[in-house]
Amino acid sequence: MRLLSRRRIVAFLTAAVCVTGSGWTNAADGTIRLGWLSSLTGPLSSAAVAENQGVQFAVEEINKAGGIGGRQIELITYDTQGDPTKAVNFAQRLAFVDKVHFVIGPVNSGESLATVPIVSKAGIPNLVIGTIDELVDAKKYARAFRAINTNRQWIEAANDYVLKILRKSKIAIIGDTSGYGTSSAKTATQMLESAGVKPVYSVLIDPNKTDLTDEMNKAKAAGAEVLMPWSAATGLLARLLNTRGDMGWNVPIVGHSALMAPAIRKLLNKPEYWANAVAAGYVSTTYGVDGKLPANTKALMERIRPKLGGAEIDFMFWWVALGYDTVKIVEHAVKTAGGTDAAAIQKALENTKALKGSYASYSWSVEDRNGFPDHDIVMNQANSFKDGAYRAAK
Amino acid sequence: MLSALLAGLAIGALYAATALAYNVMFSTSKVLSVTTGHLSMLGGVFGAWLMADKGLPIPLAVVLSGVIGAAFGWATELIAIRRVLARSDEHLWLLSTLALATMVQQAVGLWWGTEPKPFPRLIAQDFSAGMADQKYWLPVIVALLLALGLELFYRRTLYGKLFVAMSEDTFAARARGIPTDLLRSLSYALAGAMGALAGFAAGQLTFAYFALGLTLTLNGFVALAVGGLGSNLGALVGGLALGVLSAIATYTLGGEYQQTISVGLLMLVLLAKPEGLFGSAKTRPV
C-alpha cells in the first residue's frame, strides 16, 4: 500500500514536470553528456591541463547549482596526448559510443583538423578551441563554433602594434618548422605585405635548434628593427631572447603569446633579457591602469583559487577562463534552445550576441562561426606576469 | 657562419657520443637499441634536477647522473633485450626497445613536465662569452674523452678485451667460459653512463627536455651508419660531420631542410659505402 502511494507520487511529480516545464522538452532525458577532448599528457599538455581545471570547475559549479534546467552535466574526458590519431579515435567514441550532446576541443589545432569533420558529420555541436583558420566553416561544419581567437587575430594585433604603435617597418619574421609555425609565419608575412610592408628577413627554424646566433646575425645584417617570432615552442623563444641578450642587441621582439609563458623565465640566461618583448594576449587577463583585472576574470579567479592551491597563480589564467567559458557556453546554448536538440543548439548559438564570459564576450551568426571579438585581444608586456595575468604593453 | 659551425660541432659531439653508446651496446648484443638517445635525455633531465632542485654540488650530480644512466642501461638489457634475444633471432628487439623508450619518455614527461627546463651553468662564465661559451665546447670535450676512454678500455683492460671477444663471436666467447650475459649487462650499463654524461655535458645547449631522446636516437644512428658500425673513430667523425652538415644546411637553405640533410646523408652513405666511412666490409664465406 505504501509502495503504491510512492509510485503515485512519482507519477504525479513526473506529470507535473512535463506540464509545467514544457520548455524543457528533454527534461526526462537525464544527464547532459559533455565530451572533452584534452591533451592532458604529452608534449602540448600545459595549456590543456589549465583548461581542464576551468572545464571541471564549471561543471562542478553548474551541477552544484542544480544542473542546466534540472539536468546534471556528465563530463566525459579523454586524454588525446596531443596525438591526432588518438583524438580521432576518441572523437568517434564520443560520437557513437558515448553519444554525447556536445564536444569541447581538442586543444590543439592539429588534432582539431582531424576531429572537427568527424564530430560535424555526426551532427554534434562542437566548441572548437584551436586557433588555425581552417577549423571552422559555417557551410562545411555547421555545428562547429569557435570559442578562442583565430591565429589571424593574434597576428593582426601584433602587426598593428608594430606598424602603428612602434612605427617600425623593417621586420624580421621568425617561424618554426612545425606545421603551426610554418603556416603562422606565412600568414604573418602575407598580412604584412598586404599592409604594404615586406619583411626584411624571414626564416624557419627547427624548434629544437640549439643555437640561433646566425639567424639573429642575419636579421641584424638585414636591418631588422623588430623581430616577430611565430612559434609556440618556449625553448626556441627562450633561445631567441637569450641570443638577443648575449649579443647586446636591444631590438624589440613582438609575437606569439608563448613569448610571455612563465616557463620562459627559467630558461633565460638573465632575467633582464625578457625586457622589450611584447606578446599577443587578452583583455580578460590584462591588468587595467588601476592595477585590477576585469570583474568577470577576477570573480572566477577568486572562486577557483582554492582549487588551484590557494596561492598566486603561476600559469596563464586565460586557459582556465577559456575552459570555464566553454562549459558556460554549453549552459547558455541548452538554456536558450530549451534542451539538447542539436539543431536547436545550432540555432541558439547562431543567434548568440555578446555573451559575456570570463575569457571573452562571444558572438556567432549564421555566416560566422568565429565567436571571439577582435577587441578582446591586447598586446602584453612579456615580462609582466603576475598571478596569472599581465600588464598591457605601452 | 663560424658560429653555425661551432654550434654544429657541439650538437654533432652529442650525436657522436650517442653513436659511441650504440657501439658499446652493439658490440655485445648486436642490437641497435632505440633507447640510446634517451640515455642522454636522462643525463640532462636528472642533472638539472639534482643540481637545480636538490641543490647537489656539480661533481656529485655528474656521478649520480652517470649512475642513473648506467642503471637505465642495465634495466634496458634486462627488460627489453635479454629475453628477446634468448627466444628469437628476429629483430624483435626493435619493438621491445621502442616500447621501453616510449614508456621512459612518457614517464619523464609526466614527472618532469613537457616544457624544456633550464640546465645550470657548470663553470662560472659570463653569458657574453660568445663562441667561447662552455655550452659549445663542453660536449665536444666530453665526446672526445669518451671516445679516447673507450679505446683505452678496449685495448688495456681485461673487460674491454672480453667485450671485443664477444663482438667477434659470442658463441666462441661463451664456449671459452666468458659470462656473456653478465658482459652484455655491463656493456649496457657502460653505454648508459656514457650517454648520461654526454647529455649532462650538453645540458646547457639542449635544455633539460623530455622529448630529446628520439631525436638523438635517430641522429646518433645516422652518425653511426655514416661512420661505420663498430668503429669508435667512425662514430666520432660521423657525429661531428652530421652536426656540421646540418648546421651548414640550416644556415644556407633554412631550418626546414635540417632533417632532410641528416636522412639524405644516411641514404647517400648507405648507397655509396654501405659499411660506412670507417666500417669494415663484411665478406660472405662461400
XYZ file of C-alpha atoms in Angstrom:
680
model
C 0.000 0.000 0.000
C 2.813 2.279 0.979
C 4.726 1.372 -2.188
C 1.710 2.089 -4.333
C 1.420 5.528 -2.780
C 5.025 6.269 -3.549
C 4.536 5.247 -7.151
C 1.532 7.521 -7.405
C 3.548 10.392 -6.012
C 6.355 9.794 -8.509
C 3.843 9.605 -11.374
C 2.223 12.799 -10.224
C 5.517 14.615 -9.963
C 6.597 13.382 -13.378
C 3.349 14.599 -14.915
C 3.748 17.918 -13.144
C 7.242 18.341 -14.509
C 6.043 17.538 -18.029
C 3.239 20.068 -17.824
C 4.953 22.951 -16.018
C 8.321 22.511 -17.669
C 7.064 22.219 -21.199
C 10.007 24.302 -22.449
C 12.370 21.524 -21.318
C 11.315 19.008 -23.874
C 14.216 16.719 -22.983
C 13.909 17.015 -19.232
C 13.316 13.311 -18.897
C 16.469 12.509 -20.902
C 18.693 12.547 -17.862
C 22.168 13.992 -17.883
C 23.712 16.280 -20.455
C 26.707 14.369 -21.747
C 29.636 16.637 -22.430
C 32.644 15.197 -24.288
C 36.005 16.836 -23.555
C 38.993 16.030 -25.758
C 42.074 17.257 -23.981
C 45.802 16.589 -24.391
C 46.363 16.184 -20.658
C 49.702 14.441 -21.194
C 52.250 14.659 -23.991
C 54.322 17.483 -25.405
C 51.483 20.031 -25.602
C 49.864 19.474 -22.230
C 50.498 22.768 -20.387
C 47.517 24.643 -21.837
C 45.269 21.591 -21.728
C 45.902 20.923 -18.043
C 44.950 24.513 -17.193
C 41.876 24.412 -19.455
C 40.841 21.191 -17.787
C 40.790 22.984 -14.430
C 38.340 25.504 -15.867
C 36.143 22.871 -17.516
C 35.929 20.754 -14.370
C 35.256 23.752 -12.177
C 32.403 24.995 -14.380
C 30.803 21.535 -14.486
C 31.085 21.255 -10.717
C 29.592 24.721 -10.187
C 26.672 24.136 -12.542
C 25.897 20.692 -11.128
C 26.002 22.008 -7.562
C 23.533 24.705 -8.548
C 21.110 22.036 -9.794
C 22.393 21.495 -13.323
C 21.006 23.033 -16.505
C 17.207 23.005 -16.378
C 17.437 20.316 -13.742
C 19.744 18.116 -15.790
C 23.184 17.367 -14.416
C 26.219 17.560 -16.681
C 28.143 14.330 -17.153
C 31.688 15.189 -18.202
C 33.421 12.540 -20.303
C 37.125 13.376 -20.636
C 39.589 11.639 -22.937
C 43.329 12.329 -22.953
C 44.395 12.620 -26.592
C 48.075 13.088 -25.640
C 48.349 15.668 -28.414
C 48.141 12.857 -30.971
C 45.685 13.429 -33.871
C 45.207 9.660 -34.315
C 44.140 9.235 -30.709
C 41.985 12.359 -30.973
C 40.137 10.841 -33.960
C 39.523 7.578 -32.087
C 38.209 9.400 -29.037
C 36.047 11.736 -31.149
C 34.426 8.691 -32.739
C 33.947 7.129 -29.334
C 32.312 10.280 -28.003
C 30.013 10.499 -31.028
C 28.997 6.892 -31.489
C 29.569 5.075 -28.183
C 29.114 7.724 -25.504
C 26.580 9.576 -27.667
C 27.440 12.955 -26.168
C 25.381 16.091 -26.685
C 28.429 18.376 -27.054
C 32.121 18.025 -27.767
C 34.639 20.537 -26.442
C 38.072 20.503 -28.062
C 40.508 19.050 -28.872
C 43.005 21.546 -27.519
C 45.496 21.606 -30.376
C 44.778 22.751 -33.906
C 46.470 19.716 -35.465
C 44.142 17.392 -33.591
C 41.107 19.563 -34.304
C 41.778 19.440 -38.046
C 41.253 15.694 -37.797
C 38.274 15.631 -35.417
C 36.074 18.574 -36.463
C 34.834 16.815 -39.660
C 34.003 13.659 -37.667
C 32.061 15.458 -34.947
C 30.381 17.625 -37.556
C 29.328 14.608 -39.630
C 27.804 13.075 -36.505
C 25.736 16.271 -36.161
C 27.040 17.051 -32.669
C 27.681 20.667 -31.610
C 31.442 21.170 -31.240
C 33.100 24.016 -29.362
C 36.405 24.499 -31.158
C 39.380 25.835 -29.175
C 42.087 25.630 -31.838
C 43.310 28.834 -33.464
C 44.076 27.942 -37.070
C 41.631 29.464 -39.521
C 40.536 26.329 -41.400
C 38.919 24.738 -38.352
C 35.529 26.381 -38.694
C 33.319 26.882 -41.706
C 29.592 27.625 -41.443
C 28.838 25.607 -44.564
C 31.117 22.604 -44.124
C 30.897 22.233 -40.343
C 27.621 23.898 -39.413
C 27.754 22.892 -35.755
C 31.377 23.775 -35.044
C 31.619 27.075 -33.151
C 34.994 28.558 -32.210
C 35.383 29.969 -28.698
C 39.033 31.022 -28.936
C 40.553 33.720 -31.160
C 41.905 32.829 -34.585
C 45.586 32.852 -35.372
C 44.989 35.777 -37.732
C 43.569 37.826 -34.857
C 46.789 37.359 -32.874
C 48.921 38.201 -35.895
C 46.802 41.198 -36.803
C 47.077 42.590 -33.263
C 50.857 42.122 -33.272
C 51.247 43.643 -36.754
C 49.123 46.637 -35.741
C 51.248 47.145 -32.651
C 54.479 47.090 -34.664
C 53.248 49.297 -37.504
C 51.078 51.756 -35.582
C 52.490 51.930 -32.054
C 56.193 51.162 -32.535
C 56.074 52.662 -36.049
C 58.634 50.184 -37.338
C 58.532 48.678 -40.796
C 61.822 46.746 -41.042
C 60.568 43.450 -39.704
C 62.146 40.011 -39.386
C 59.660 37.114 -39.335
C 60.807 34.023 -37.446
C 58.759 30.834 -37.609
C 59.481 27.300 -36.535
C 59.422 24.285 -38.824
C 56.302 22.738 -37.252
C 53.063 22.921 -39.243
C 51.784 25.635 -36.948
C 54.985 27.696 -37.086
C 55.288 27.432 -40.849
C 51.697 28.439 -41.589
C 51.757 31.240 -38.983
C 54.937 32.738 -40.415
C 53.447 32.560 -43.908
C 50.212 34.223 -42.789
C 52.128 36.920 -40.899
C 54.214 37.662 -43.996
C 51.123 37.831 -46.221
C 49.319 40.131 -43.805
C 52.308 42.458 -43.574
C 52.666 42.518 -47.344
C 49.008 43.367 -47.750
C 49.674 46.284 -45.396
C 52.456 47.371 -47.741
C 55.380 46.094 -45.664
C 57.772 43.465 -46.981
C 59.743 41.714 -44.203
C 63.475 42.366 -44.482
C 64.243 38.813 -43.313
C 62.229 35.585 -42.938
C 63.434 32.297 -41.540
C 62.058 28.974 -40.349
C 63.952 27.313 -37.512
C 63.740 23.790 -36.093
C 62.042 24.218 -32.679
C 64.834 22.213 -31.036
C 67.699 24.069 -32.709
C 70.231 24.755 -30.002
C 71.801 27.961 -31.284
C 70.223 30.947 -33.023
C 73.260 33.205 -33.336
C 73.386 33.002 -37.112
C 69.705 33.688 -37.640
C 69.966 36.701 -35.337
C 73.107 37.965 -37.070
C 71.371 37.649 -40.436
C 68.317 39.531 -39.124
C 70.566 42.275 -37.794
C 72.523 42.459 -41.037
C 69.245 42.744 -42.962
C 68.463 45.859 -40.944
C 65.620 44.429 -38.847
C 64.165 46.873 -36.333
C 61.679 44.383 -34.905
C 61.710 40.591 -34.591
C 58.351 38.845 -34.885
C 58.517 35.190 -33.811
C 55.520 32.988 -34.620
C 56.177 29.829 -32.680
C 54.606 28.199 -29.633
C 57.895 26.452 -28.720
C 59.039 28.015 -25.452
C 62.546 26.556 -25.831
C 63.011 28.279 -29.188
C 61.599 31.575 -27.903
C 63.850 31.483 -24.828
C 66.883 30.877 -27.062
C 65.815 33.830 -29.184
C 65.680 36.071 -26.116
C 68.995 34.682 -24.816
C 70.764 35.219 -28.121
C 69.458 38.783 -28.365
C 70.636 39.451 -24.808
C 74.045 37.836 -25.310
C 74.521 39.885 -28.494
C 73.648 43.063 -26.641
C 71.129 43.879 -29.373
C 68.106 45.581 -27.837
C 65.743 45.031 -30.747
C 62.036 44.711 -29.805
C 60.524 41.234 -30.049
C 56.784 41.159 -30.773
C 54.854 37.964 -31.405
C 53.120 34.832 -30.236
C 51.599 34.604 -26.767
C 54.051 31.829 -25.822
C 56.669 34.593 -25.685
C 55.290 35.515 -22.279
C 54.790 31.982 -20.941
C 56.066 31.726 -17.350
C 58.119 28.672 -18.417
C 60.382 31.023 -20.396
C 61.518 32.921 -17.309
C 63.542 29.951 -16.023
C 65.211 29.393 -19.394
C 66.652 32.893 -19.644
C 70.347 33.474 -19.062
C 69.469 36.715 -17.281
C 66.002 37.958 -16.193
C 66.544 41.301 -17.952
C 66.693 39.504 -21.306
C 62.895 39.370 -21.150
C 62.538 43.152 -21.350
C 61.424 44.826 -24.581
C 59.373 41.800 -25.596
C 55.658 42.086 -26.319
C 53.152 39.311 -26.982
C 49.537 38.994 -28.071
C 47.309 38.443 -25.043
C 43.785 39.093 -23.832
C 41.886 41.960 -22.273
C 40.396 39.495 -19.794
C 43.801 38.716 -18.278
C 45.353 42.193 -18.519
C 45.576 44.500 -15.509
C 43.893 47.853 -16.058
C 45.501 51.182 -15.245
C 44.055 50.768 -11.743
C 46.015 47.522 -11.416
C 42.832 45.429 -11.380
C 41.587 42.665 -13.650
C 38.161 42.825 -15.340
C 35.406 41.902 -12.869
C 34.447 38.595 -14.516
C 38.034 37.350 -14.581
C 38.667 38.454 -11.029
C 35.476 36.772 -9.784
C 36.361 33.460 -11.445
C 39.944 33.675 -10.243
C 38.906 34.083 -6.624
C 36.320 31.304 -6.792
C 38.724 28.813 -8.347
C 41.875 29.858 -6.468
C 41.357 27.411 -3.554
C 41.172 24.567 -6.107
C 44.478 25.722 -7.588
C 46.242 25.592 -4.250
C 45.211 28.952 -2.799
C 48.474 30.731 -3.632
C 49.394 33.032 -6.531
C 48.566 31.501 -9.900
C 51.761 30.539 -11.704
C 50.400 29.812 -15.176
C 48.475 31.781 -17.784
C 45.000 32.140 -16.319
C 43.306 32.634 -19.670
C 43.478 28.906 -20.297
C 41.406 28.300 -17.180
C 38.980 31.059 -18.193
C 38.628 29.586 -21.699
C 37.919 26.106 -20.307
C 35.390 27.554 -17.886
C 33.688 29.570 -20.612
C 33.256 26.597 -22.943
C 31.036 24.894 -20.364
C 29.188 28.160 -19.694
C 28.569 28.432 -23.462
C 27.044 24.958 -23.332
C 24.850 26.114 -20.448
C 23.774 29.192 -22.401
C 23.029 27.130 -25.520
C 20.986 24.495 -23.693
C 19.008 27.129 -21.817
C 18.335 29.125 -24.974
C 17.462 26.059 -27.031
C 15.307 24.619 -24.269
C 17.107 21.297 -24.397
C 19.857 19.417 -26.140
C 18.387 19.029 -29.607
C 21.385 19.611 -31.869
C 19.528 21.708 -34.464
C 18.073 23.930 -31.752
C 21.519 24.293 -30.157
C 22.954 25.350 -33.522
C 20.241 27.966 -33.882
C 20.769 29.196 -30.313
C 24.496 29.660 -30.881
C 23.985 31.278 -34.293
C 21.849 33.905 -32.582
C 24.226 34.495 -29.677
C 25.361 38.110 -29.396
C 27.929 39.422 -26.906
C 27.605 36.558 -24.439
C 29.747 37.803 -21.561
C 32.277 35.266 -20.331
C 35.391 35.304 -18.187
C 37.718 34.897 -21.170
C 35.852 36.943 -23.803
C 32.410 38.020 -24.951
C 31.155 35.732 -27.692
C 29.036 36.364 -30.785
C 28.262 33.958 -33.594
C 25.992 34.285 -36.591
C 24.572 32.165 -39.389
C 27.584 33.029 -41.558
C 30.353 33.378 -38.968
C 31.484 30.644 -36.593
C 34.313 32.666 -35.028
C 32.952 33.869 -31.712
C 35.924 35.765 -30.318
C 35.846 39.542 -30.954
C 38.932 41.467 -32.121
C 38.569 43.993 -29.312
C 39.215 41.327 -26.652
C 42.835 40.971 -27.822
C 45.506 43.254 -26.415
C 49.311 43.345 -26.519
C 51.030 42.471 -23.234
C 54.493 43.099 -21.840
C 56.030 39.639 -21.888
C 57.895 40.019 -18.604
C 54.980 41.423 -16.615
C 53.456 38.131 -15.483
C 51.848 38.281 -12.051
C 49.231 35.981 -10.562
C 48.120 34.526 -13.901
C 47.800 37.846 -15.763
C 49.853 40.604 -17.450
C 50.239 44.335 -17.885
C 49.364 45.968 -21.204
C 52.258 46.912 -23.473
C 52.912 50.605 -23.805
C 78.952 31.221 -40.373
C 81.668 30.438 -37.831
C 79.131 30.342 -35.026
C 76.956 27.989 -37.118
C 79.926 25.639 -37.487
C 80.669 25.823 -33.780
C 77.058 25.094 -32.825
C 77.086 22.261 -35.379
C 80.228 20.790 -33.826
C 78.703 20.987 -30.348
C 75.467 19.227 -31.238
C 77.459 16.872 -33.506
C 79.514 15.887 -30.456
C 76.304 14.823 -28.737
C 75.369 12.749 -31.808
C 78.867 11.241 -31.698
C 78.522 10.321 -28.018
C 75.165 8.695 -28.804
C 76.804 6.756 -31.631
C 79.552 5.598 -29.237
C 76.881 4.339 -26.821
C 75.251 2.473 -29.725
C 78.613 0.845 -30.479
C 79.189 -0.321 -26.908
C 75.782 -1.999 -26.732
C 76.051 -3.383 -30.250
C 79.424 -4.978 -29.527
C 77.937 -7.452 -27.066
C 74.381 -7.869 -28.279
C 74.224 -6.955 -31.999
C 71.281 -4.783 -31.038
C 70.719 -1.135 -32.001
C 68.603 -0.022 -29.085
C 66.011 2.729 -29.623
C 66.634 3.780 -26.020
C 70.148 5.054 -26.854
C 69.145 8.699 -27.278
C 67.106 8.525 -24.090
C 70.273 7.884 -22.098
C 71.411 11.436 -22.858
C 67.945 12.802 -22.205
C 68.058 11.206 -18.750
C 71.521 12.673 -18.115
C 70.262 16.161 -18.924
C 66.998 15.919 -17.001
C 68.408 14.252 -13.900
C 71.470 16.512 -13.957
C 69.233 19.590 -13.909
C 67.013 18.074 -11.231
C 69.897 17.092 -8.973
C 71.635 20.467 -9.200
C 68.769 22.950 -9.529
C 66.051 21.243 -7.491
C 68.057 19.205 -4.992
C 70.987 21.621 -4.704
C 73.661 18.955 -5.063
C 77.203 20.045 -5.968
C 78.220 19.589 -9.599
C 80.674 16.662 -9.093
C 78.101 14.660 -7.156
C 75.423 15.458 -9.742
C 77.753 14.259 -12.525
C 78.376 10.973 -10.732
C 74.718 10.407 -9.867
C 73.599 11.226 -13.413
C 76.092 8.658 -14.690
C 74.796 6.110 -12.185
C 71.189 6.765 -13.209
C 72.176 6.369 -16.874
C 74.005 3.122 -16.055
C 71.003 1.812 -14.120
C 68.700 2.583 -17.039
C 71.157 0.909 -19.423
C 71.255 -2.170 -17.221
C 67.449 -2.201 -16.966
C 67.179 -1.923 -20.762
C 69.247 -5.064 -21.183
C 67.244 -6.875 -18.527
C 63.770 -5.830 -19.676
C 63.961 -5.305 -23.421
C 66.945 -7.319 -24.653
C 67.798 -10.461 -22.686
C 64.560 -12.374 -23.041
C 64.013 -11.227 -26.603
C 67.460 -12.423 -27.689
C 67.018 -15.693 -25.806
C 63.775 -16.512 -27.573
C 64.169 -15.202 -31.080
C 66.761 -14.386 -33.697
C 64.388 -11.950 -35.372
C 64.712 -8.230 -34.847
C 62.035 -8.119 -32.174
C 64.413 -6.041 -30.039
C 63.441 -3.127 -32.253
C 59.912 -3.290 -30.872
C 60.893 -4.040 -27.273
C 63.402 -1.170 -27.104
C 60.968 1.169 -28.867
C 58.313 0.282 -26.280
C 60.718 0.897 -23.411
C 61.908 4.184 -24.926
C 58.308 5.375 -25.301
C 57.469 4.393 -21.728
C 60.506 6.177 -20.325
C 59.813 9.322 -22.333
C 56.180 9.372 -21.188
C 57.177 8.781 -17.574
C 59.758 11.584 -17.641
C 57.221 13.873 -19.340
C 54.674 13.205 -16.595
C 57.194 13.708 -13.796
C 59.426 16.457 -15.174
C 56.888 18.261 -17.341
C 56.674 18.674 -21.077
C 58.279 22.099 -21.350
C 62.066 22.425 -21.570
C 63.679 23.449 -18.285
C 66.988 25.206 -17.677
C 70.246 23.381 -17.092
C 72.513 25.121 -14.563
C 75.800 26.739 -15.509
C 78.631 24.279 -14.777
C 81.576 26.691 -14.853
C 81.458 30.331 -13.752
C 81.433 32.251 -17.040
C 79.560 35.292 -18.284
C 76.918 34.717 -20.925
C 78.602 37.239 -23.184
C 81.498 34.813 -23.857
C 80.094 34.230 -27.350
C 81.806 31.427 -29.203
C 83.979 30.607 -26.191
C 80.877 29.752 -24.188
C 81.081 26.469 -22.303
C 77.856 25.187 -23.880
C 79.761 24.769 -27.167
C 82.995 23.198 -26.030
C 81.875 21.046 -23.086
C 80.023 18.500 -25.276
C 82.967 18.324 -27.694
C 85.480 17.693 -24.918
C 83.294 15.069 -23.268
C 82.702 13.259 -26.590
C 86.457 13.197 -27.274
C 87.173 11.928 -23.752
C 84.524 9.248 -24.086
C 85.984 8.048 -27.407
C 89.521 8.046 -26.005
C 88.463 6.334 -22.792
C 86.578 3.694 -24.723
C 89.598 2.919 -26.901
C 91.798 2.587 -23.796
C 89.151 0.408 -22.155
C 89.043 -1.935 -25.151
C 92.838 -2.115 -25.536
C 94.122 -2.008 -21.963
C 91.597 -3.748 -19.724
C 90.536 -7.351 -19.370
C 86.840 -6.474 -19.546
C 87.475 -4.384 -22.624
C 89.141 -7.341 -24.309
C 86.239 -9.552 -23.295
C 83.862 -7.054 -24.949
C 85.940 -7.267 -28.126
C 85.939 -11.054 -27.951
C 82.173 -11.057 -27.642
C 81.781 -8.681 -30.536
C 83.840 -11.040 -32.702
C 81.981 -14.225 -31.839
C 79.581 -14.547 -28.920
C 79.282 -18.321 -29.164
C 83.041 -18.832 -29.188
C 83.387 -16.464 -26.250
C 80.776 -18.401 -24.298
C 82.491 -21.669 -25.196
C 85.658 -20.219 -23.667
C 83.826 -19.664 -20.386
C 83.174 -15.943 -20.741
C 79.980 -14.954 -18.864
C 78.314 -13.386 -21.905
C 75.048 -12.447 -20.179
C 76.898 -10.534 -17.486
C 79.138 -8.821 -20.041
C 76.144 -7.781 -22.078
C 74.571 -6.246 -18.983
C 77.831 -4.466 -18.194
C 78.072 -3.090 -21.711
C 74.566 -1.641 -21.434
C 75.388 -0.101 -18.072
C 78.586 1.385 -19.537
C 76.691 2.782 -22.522
C 74.089 4.184 -20.131
C 76.701 6.021 -18.110
C 78.378 7.348 -21.286
C 75.103 8.591 -22.748
C 74.074 10.236 -19.497
C 77.437 12.004 -19.156
C 77.178 13.305 -22.710
C 73.626 14.535 -22.016
C 74.868 16.206 -18.850
C 77.686 17.967 -20.715
C 75.304 19.196 -23.419
C 72.542 20.199 -20.992
C 73.124 23.928 -21.430
C 72.820 23.511 -25.180
C 69.712 21.324 -25.273
C 67.991 22.374 -22.022
C 66.595 19.598 -19.830
C 63.881 18.388 -22.173
C 61.941 15.145 -22.013
C 61.460 14.768 -25.791
C 65.148 14.924 -26.705
C 65.612 11.141 -26.760
C 64.129 10.163 -30.111
C 65.930 12.977 -31.959
C 69.238 11.747 -30.550
C 68.350 8.116 -31.261
C 67.793 8.994 -34.927
C 70.770 11.307 -35.363
C 73.066 9.044 -33.342
C 72.107 6.185 -35.636
C 72.801 8.287 -38.732
C 76.207 9.222 -37.274
C 76.932 5.565 -36.608
C 75.873 4.436 -40.076
C 77.920 7.187 -41.710
C 80.996 6.491 -39.599
C 80.717 2.734 -39.742
C 79.031 0.376 -37.294
C 81.501 -0.803 -34.642
C 84.081 1.923 -35.257
C 84.537 4.440 -32.455
C 86.532 6.742 -34.713
C 83.730 6.451 -37.247
C 81.139 7.346 -34.588
C 83.120 10.436 -33.676
C 83.682 11.564 -37.250
C 80.122 10.665 -38.296
C 78.568 12.594 -35.417
C 80.653 15.716 -35.889
C 80.158 15.627 -39.668
C 76.403 15.272 -39.265
C 76.260 18.177 -36.827
C 78.324 20.449 -39.053
C 76.478 19.497 -42.261
C 73.107 20.089 -40.614
C 74.312 23.471 -39.379
C 75.579 24.466 -42.829
C 72.350 23.269 -44.462
C 70.282 25.262 -41.987
C 72.482 28.310 -42.482
C 72.372 28.248 -46.250
C 68.978 26.667 -47.027
C 66.863 27.249 -43.914
C 65.696 25.210 -40.932
C 63.106 23.235 -42.857
C 65.921 21.261 -44.521
C 67.703 20.213 -41.326
C 66.100 16.761 -41.029
C 66.266 16.204 -44.775
C 70.021 16.635 -44.634
C 70.529 14.026 -41.917
C 68.335 11.417 -43.563
C 69.707 12.308 -47.010
C 73.257 11.844 -45.735
C 72.327 8.437 -44.367
C 70.881 7.329 -47.701
C 73.859 8.640 -49.616
C 76.365 6.772 -47.458
C 74.296 3.598 -47.449
C 74.205 3.636 -51.254
C 77.843 4.565 -51.822
C 79.591 2.812 -48.931
C 77.174 0.598 -47.020
C 79.753 -0.270 -44.355
C 80.253 3.417 -43.522
C 83.398 5.551 -43.691
C 85.410 3.547 -41.158
C 83.463 0.299 -41.019
C 84.846 -2.977 -42.289
C 83.094 -4.582 -45.209
C 81.628 -7.980 -44.387
C 82.770 -10.858 -46.519
C 80.427 -13.721 -47.075
C 82.130 -17.079 -46.784
C 81.423 -19.309 -49.762
